[in-house]
mmCIF file of C-alpha atoms in Angstrom:
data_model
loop_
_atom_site.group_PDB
_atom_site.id
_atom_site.type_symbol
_atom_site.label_atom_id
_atom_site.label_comp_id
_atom_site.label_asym_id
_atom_site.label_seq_id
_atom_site.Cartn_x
_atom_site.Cartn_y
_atom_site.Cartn_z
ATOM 1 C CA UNK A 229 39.438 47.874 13.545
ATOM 2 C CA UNK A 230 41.834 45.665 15.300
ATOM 3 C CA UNK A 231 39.330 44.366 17.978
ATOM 4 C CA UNK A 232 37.406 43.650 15.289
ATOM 5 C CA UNK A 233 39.645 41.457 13.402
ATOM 6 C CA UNK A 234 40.734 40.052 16.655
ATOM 7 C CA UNK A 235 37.486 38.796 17.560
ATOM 8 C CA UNK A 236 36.112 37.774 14.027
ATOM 9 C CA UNK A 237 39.656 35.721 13.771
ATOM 10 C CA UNK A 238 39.635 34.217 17.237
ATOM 11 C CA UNK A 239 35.573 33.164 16.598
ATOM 12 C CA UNK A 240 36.967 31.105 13.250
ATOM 13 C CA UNK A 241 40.145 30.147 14.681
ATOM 14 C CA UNK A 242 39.389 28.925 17.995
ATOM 15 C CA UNK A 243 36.444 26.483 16.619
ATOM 16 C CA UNK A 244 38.318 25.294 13.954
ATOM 17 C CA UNK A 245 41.546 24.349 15.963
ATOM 18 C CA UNK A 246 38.898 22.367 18.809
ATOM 19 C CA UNK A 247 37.472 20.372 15.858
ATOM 20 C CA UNK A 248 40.977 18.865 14.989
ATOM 21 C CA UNK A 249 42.106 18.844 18.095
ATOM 22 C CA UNK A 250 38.930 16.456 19.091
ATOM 23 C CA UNK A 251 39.077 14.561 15.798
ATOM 24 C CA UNK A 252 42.927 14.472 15.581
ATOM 25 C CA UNK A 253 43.160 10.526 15.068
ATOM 26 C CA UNK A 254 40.402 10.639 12.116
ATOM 27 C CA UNK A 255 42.772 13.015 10.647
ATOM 28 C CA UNK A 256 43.263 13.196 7.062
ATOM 29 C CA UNK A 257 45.877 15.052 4.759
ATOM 30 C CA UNK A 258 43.362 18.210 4.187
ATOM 31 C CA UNK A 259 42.722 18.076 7.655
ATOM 32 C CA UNK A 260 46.216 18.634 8.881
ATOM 33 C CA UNK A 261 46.924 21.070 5.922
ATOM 34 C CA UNK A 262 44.124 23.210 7.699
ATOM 35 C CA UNK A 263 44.820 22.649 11.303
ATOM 36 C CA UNK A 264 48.885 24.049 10.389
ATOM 37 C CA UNK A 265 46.889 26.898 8.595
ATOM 38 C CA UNK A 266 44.937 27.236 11.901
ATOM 39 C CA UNK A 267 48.127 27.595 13.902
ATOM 40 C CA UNK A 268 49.638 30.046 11.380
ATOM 41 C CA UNK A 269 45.977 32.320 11.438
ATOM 42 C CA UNK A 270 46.240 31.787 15.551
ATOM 43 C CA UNK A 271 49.602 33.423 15.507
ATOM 44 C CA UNK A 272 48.520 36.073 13.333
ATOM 45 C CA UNK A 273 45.415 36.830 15.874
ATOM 46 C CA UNK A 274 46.780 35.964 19.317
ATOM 47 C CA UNK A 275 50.728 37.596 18.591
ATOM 48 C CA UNK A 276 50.200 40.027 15.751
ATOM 49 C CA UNK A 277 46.754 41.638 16.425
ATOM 50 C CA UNK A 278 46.690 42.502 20.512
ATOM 51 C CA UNK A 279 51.014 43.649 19.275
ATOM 52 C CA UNK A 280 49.212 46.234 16.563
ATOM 53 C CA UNK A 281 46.590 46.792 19.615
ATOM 54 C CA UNK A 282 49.204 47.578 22.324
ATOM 55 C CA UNK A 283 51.512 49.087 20.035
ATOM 56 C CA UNK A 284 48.583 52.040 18.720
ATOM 57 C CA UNK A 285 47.444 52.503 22.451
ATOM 58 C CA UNK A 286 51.100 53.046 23.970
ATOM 59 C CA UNK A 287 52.571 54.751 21.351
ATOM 60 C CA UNK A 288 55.587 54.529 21.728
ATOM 61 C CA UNK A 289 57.669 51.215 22.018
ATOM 62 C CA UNK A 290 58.046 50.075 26.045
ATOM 63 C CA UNK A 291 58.961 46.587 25.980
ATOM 64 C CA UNK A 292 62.979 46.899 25.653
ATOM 65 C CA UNK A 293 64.954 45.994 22.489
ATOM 66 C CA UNK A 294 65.133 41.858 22.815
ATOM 67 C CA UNK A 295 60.923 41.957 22.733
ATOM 68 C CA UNK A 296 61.312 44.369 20.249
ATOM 69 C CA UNK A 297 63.629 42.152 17.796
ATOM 70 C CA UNK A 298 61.145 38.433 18.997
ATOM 71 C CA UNK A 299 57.780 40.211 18.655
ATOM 72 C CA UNK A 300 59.038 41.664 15.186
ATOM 73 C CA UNK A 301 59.845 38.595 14.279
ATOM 74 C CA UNK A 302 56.731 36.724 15.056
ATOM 75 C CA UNK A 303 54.741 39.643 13.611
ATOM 76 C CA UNK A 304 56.377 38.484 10.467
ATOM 77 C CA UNK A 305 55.947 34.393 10.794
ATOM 78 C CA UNK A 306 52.618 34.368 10.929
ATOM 79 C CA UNK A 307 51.702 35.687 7.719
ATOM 80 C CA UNK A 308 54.394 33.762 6.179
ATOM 81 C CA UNK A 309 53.353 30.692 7.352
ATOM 82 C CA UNK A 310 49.988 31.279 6.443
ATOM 83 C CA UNK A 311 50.331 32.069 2.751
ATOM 84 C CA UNK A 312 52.714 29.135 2.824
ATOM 85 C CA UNK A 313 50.542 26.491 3.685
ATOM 86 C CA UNK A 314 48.156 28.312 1.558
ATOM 87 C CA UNK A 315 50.287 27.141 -1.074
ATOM 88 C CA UNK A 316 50.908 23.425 0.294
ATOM 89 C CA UNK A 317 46.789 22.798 0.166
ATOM 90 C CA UNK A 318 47.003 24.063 -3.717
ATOM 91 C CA UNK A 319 49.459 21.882 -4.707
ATOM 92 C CA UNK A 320 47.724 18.749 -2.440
ATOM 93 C CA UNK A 321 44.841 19.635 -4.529
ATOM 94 C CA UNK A 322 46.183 20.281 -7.588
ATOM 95 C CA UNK A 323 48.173 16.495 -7.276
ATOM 96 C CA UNK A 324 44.985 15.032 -6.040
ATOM 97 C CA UNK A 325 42.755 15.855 -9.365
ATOM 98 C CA UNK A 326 45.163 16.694 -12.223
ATOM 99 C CA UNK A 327 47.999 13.637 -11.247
ATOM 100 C CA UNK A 328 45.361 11.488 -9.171
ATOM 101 C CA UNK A 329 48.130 8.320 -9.713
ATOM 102 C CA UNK A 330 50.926 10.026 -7.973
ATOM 103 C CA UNK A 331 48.303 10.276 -4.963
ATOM 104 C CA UNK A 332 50.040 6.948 -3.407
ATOM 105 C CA UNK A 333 52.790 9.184 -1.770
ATOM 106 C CA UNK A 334 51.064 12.156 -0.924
ATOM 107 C CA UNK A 335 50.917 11.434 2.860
ATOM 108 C CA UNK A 336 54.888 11.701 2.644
ATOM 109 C CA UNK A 337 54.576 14.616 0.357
ATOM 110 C CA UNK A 338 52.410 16.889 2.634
ATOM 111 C CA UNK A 339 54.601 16.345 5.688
ATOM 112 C CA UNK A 340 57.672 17.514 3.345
ATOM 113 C CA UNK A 341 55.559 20.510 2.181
ATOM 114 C CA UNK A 342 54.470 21.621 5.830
ATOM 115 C CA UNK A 343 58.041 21.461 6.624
ATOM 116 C CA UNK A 344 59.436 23.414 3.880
ATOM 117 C CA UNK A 345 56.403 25.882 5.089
ATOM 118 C CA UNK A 346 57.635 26.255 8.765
ATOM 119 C CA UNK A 347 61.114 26.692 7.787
ATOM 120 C CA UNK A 348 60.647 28.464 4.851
ATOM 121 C CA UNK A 349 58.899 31.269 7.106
ATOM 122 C CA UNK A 350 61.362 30.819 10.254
ATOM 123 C CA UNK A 351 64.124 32.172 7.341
ATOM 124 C CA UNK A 352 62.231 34.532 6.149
ATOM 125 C CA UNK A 353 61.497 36.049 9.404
ATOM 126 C CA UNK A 354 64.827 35.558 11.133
ATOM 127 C CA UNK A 355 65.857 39.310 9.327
ATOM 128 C CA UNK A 356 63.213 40.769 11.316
ATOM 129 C CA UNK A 357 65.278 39.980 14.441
ATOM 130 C CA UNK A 358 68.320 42.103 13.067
ATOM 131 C CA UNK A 359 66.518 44.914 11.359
ATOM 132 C CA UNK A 360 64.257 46.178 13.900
ATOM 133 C CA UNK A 361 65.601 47.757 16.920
ATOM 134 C CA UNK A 362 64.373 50.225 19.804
ATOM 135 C CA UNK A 363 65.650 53.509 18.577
ATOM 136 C CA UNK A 364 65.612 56.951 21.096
ATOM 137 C CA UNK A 365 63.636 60.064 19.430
ATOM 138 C CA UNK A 366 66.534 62.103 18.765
ATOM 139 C CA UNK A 367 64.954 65.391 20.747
ATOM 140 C CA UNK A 368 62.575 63.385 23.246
ATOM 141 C CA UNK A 369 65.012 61.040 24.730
ATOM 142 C CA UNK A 370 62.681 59.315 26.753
ATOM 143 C CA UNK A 371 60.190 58.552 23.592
ATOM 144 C CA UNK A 372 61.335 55.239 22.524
ATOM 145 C CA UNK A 373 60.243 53.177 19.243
ATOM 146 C CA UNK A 374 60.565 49.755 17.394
ATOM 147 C CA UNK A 375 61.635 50.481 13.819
ATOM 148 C CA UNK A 376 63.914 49.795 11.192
ATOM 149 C CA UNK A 377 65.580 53.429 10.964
ATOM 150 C CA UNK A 378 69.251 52.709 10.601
ATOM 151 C CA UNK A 379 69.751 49.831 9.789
ATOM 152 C CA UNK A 380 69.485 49.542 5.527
ATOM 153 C CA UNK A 381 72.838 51.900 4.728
ATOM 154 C CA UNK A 382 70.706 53.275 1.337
ATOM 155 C CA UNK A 383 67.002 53.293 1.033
ATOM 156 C CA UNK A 384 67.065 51.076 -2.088
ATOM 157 C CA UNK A 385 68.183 48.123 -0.061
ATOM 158 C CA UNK A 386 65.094 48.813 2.027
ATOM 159 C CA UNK A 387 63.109 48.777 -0.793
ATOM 160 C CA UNK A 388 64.655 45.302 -1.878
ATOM 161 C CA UNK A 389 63.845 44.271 1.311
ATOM 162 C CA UNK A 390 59.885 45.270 1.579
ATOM 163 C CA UNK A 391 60.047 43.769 -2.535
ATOM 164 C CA UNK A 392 60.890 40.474 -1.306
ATOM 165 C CA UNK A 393 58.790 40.279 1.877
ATOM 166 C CA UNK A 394 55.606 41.046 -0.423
ATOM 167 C CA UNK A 395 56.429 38.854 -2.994
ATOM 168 C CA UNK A 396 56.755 35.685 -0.556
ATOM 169 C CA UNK A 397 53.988 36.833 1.747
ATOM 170 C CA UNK A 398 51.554 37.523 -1.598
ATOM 171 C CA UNK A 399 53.016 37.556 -5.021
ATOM 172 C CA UNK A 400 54.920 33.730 -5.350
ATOM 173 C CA UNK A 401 51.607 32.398 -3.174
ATOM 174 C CA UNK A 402 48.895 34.480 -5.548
ATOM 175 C CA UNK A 403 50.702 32.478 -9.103
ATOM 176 C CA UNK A 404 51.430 29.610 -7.570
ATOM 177 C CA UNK A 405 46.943 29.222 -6.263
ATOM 178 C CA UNK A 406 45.971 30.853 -9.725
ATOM 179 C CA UNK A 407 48.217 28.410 -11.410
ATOM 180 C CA UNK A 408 46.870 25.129 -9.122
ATOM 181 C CA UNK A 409 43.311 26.034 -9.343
ATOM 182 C CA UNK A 410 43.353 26.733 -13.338
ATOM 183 C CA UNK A 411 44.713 23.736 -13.996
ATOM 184 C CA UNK A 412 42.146 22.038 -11.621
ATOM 185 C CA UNK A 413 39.650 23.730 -13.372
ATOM 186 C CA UNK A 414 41.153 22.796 -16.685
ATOM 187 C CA UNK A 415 41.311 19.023 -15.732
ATOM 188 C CA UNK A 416 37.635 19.248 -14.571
ATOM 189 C CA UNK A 417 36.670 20.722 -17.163
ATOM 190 C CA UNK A 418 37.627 18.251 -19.900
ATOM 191 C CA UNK A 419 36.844 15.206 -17.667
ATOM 192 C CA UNK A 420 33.141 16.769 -17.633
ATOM 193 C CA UNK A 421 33.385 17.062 -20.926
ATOM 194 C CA UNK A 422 34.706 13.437 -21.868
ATOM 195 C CA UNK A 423 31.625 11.778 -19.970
ATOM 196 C CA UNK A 424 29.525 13.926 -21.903
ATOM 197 C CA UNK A 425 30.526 12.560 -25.195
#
């Protein structure tokens, strides 16, 4: 299944990513909305994927404790960033059609949103770095894996933990596109309406 996904996301990616990369000084505000979203998809395929991949062949964890705590990490900011800048293109899009006169400073406004994307996920994925850890099998010394056992003192905490790391990953970005593309909707809606009558 990973292979898969690997190669379906590196066909989309890869093209994608060349096509901006060629037209980079045409580039308009969608267009660098989608070539950050390409970056944050080619993490996702070129870090997370072949780390599931090695990870399900090996077994066990082999790599040592500091690529343990990084790959964790980046296993984490790629999905972040990705349903982040998910959210910057629905709120370029949803400025562009329902407040079309505030479009004068949207240049400005993008770059702030991609960089309250990147940073946004860097801080969310900086706890990944602390709570995983290579942890001996307590019989089979040898067997070593990357996990989170230990760390959380009670399991609700954990459970706190995975709560908030859904809701930014899918939850907050899920309302915040509904609410954008309703509201787009809405405002197309009535417009097609008012040349109508």
């Amino acid at each position: 299944v990973y292979g898969i996904l690997f190669i379906v996301a590196a066909g989309g990616n890869l093209p994608v990513l060349w096509s901006l990369l060629k037209n980079h000084r045409r580039k308009c505000r969608i267009q660098t909305m989608i070539f950050h979203l390409a970056i944050a998809d080619s993490i996702v395929t070129f870090i997370m994927i072949p780390l599931e991949i090695a990870w399900r062949i090996t077994v066990e964890w082999i790599a040592g404790d500091i690529a343990c705590r990084i790959m964790l990490f980046w296993r984490a900011f790629g999905p972040y960033l990705s349903s982040m800048i998910l959210v910057c293109i629905s709120l370029d899009r949803y400025t562009a059609i329902v407040h079309p006169l505030r479009v004068h400073d949207a240049q400005r406004k993008s770059r702030i949103m991609l960089g309250v994307a990147w940073l946004t996920s860097f801080v969310c994925s900086i706890p990944q770095c602390f709570i995983f850890h290579v942890e001996s099998h307590p019989v089979q010394k040898t067997f070593q894996q990357c996990v989170s056992f230990n760390f959380f003192q009670a399991h609700y905490q954990e459970v706190i933990y995975n709560i908030f790391c859904i809701s930014v990953v899918y939850l907050f970005p899920l309302i915040v596109i509904i609410y954008c593309y309703s509201k787009i909707m809405w405002e197309i809606h009535k417009r097609s309406n008012a040349n109508n009558s």
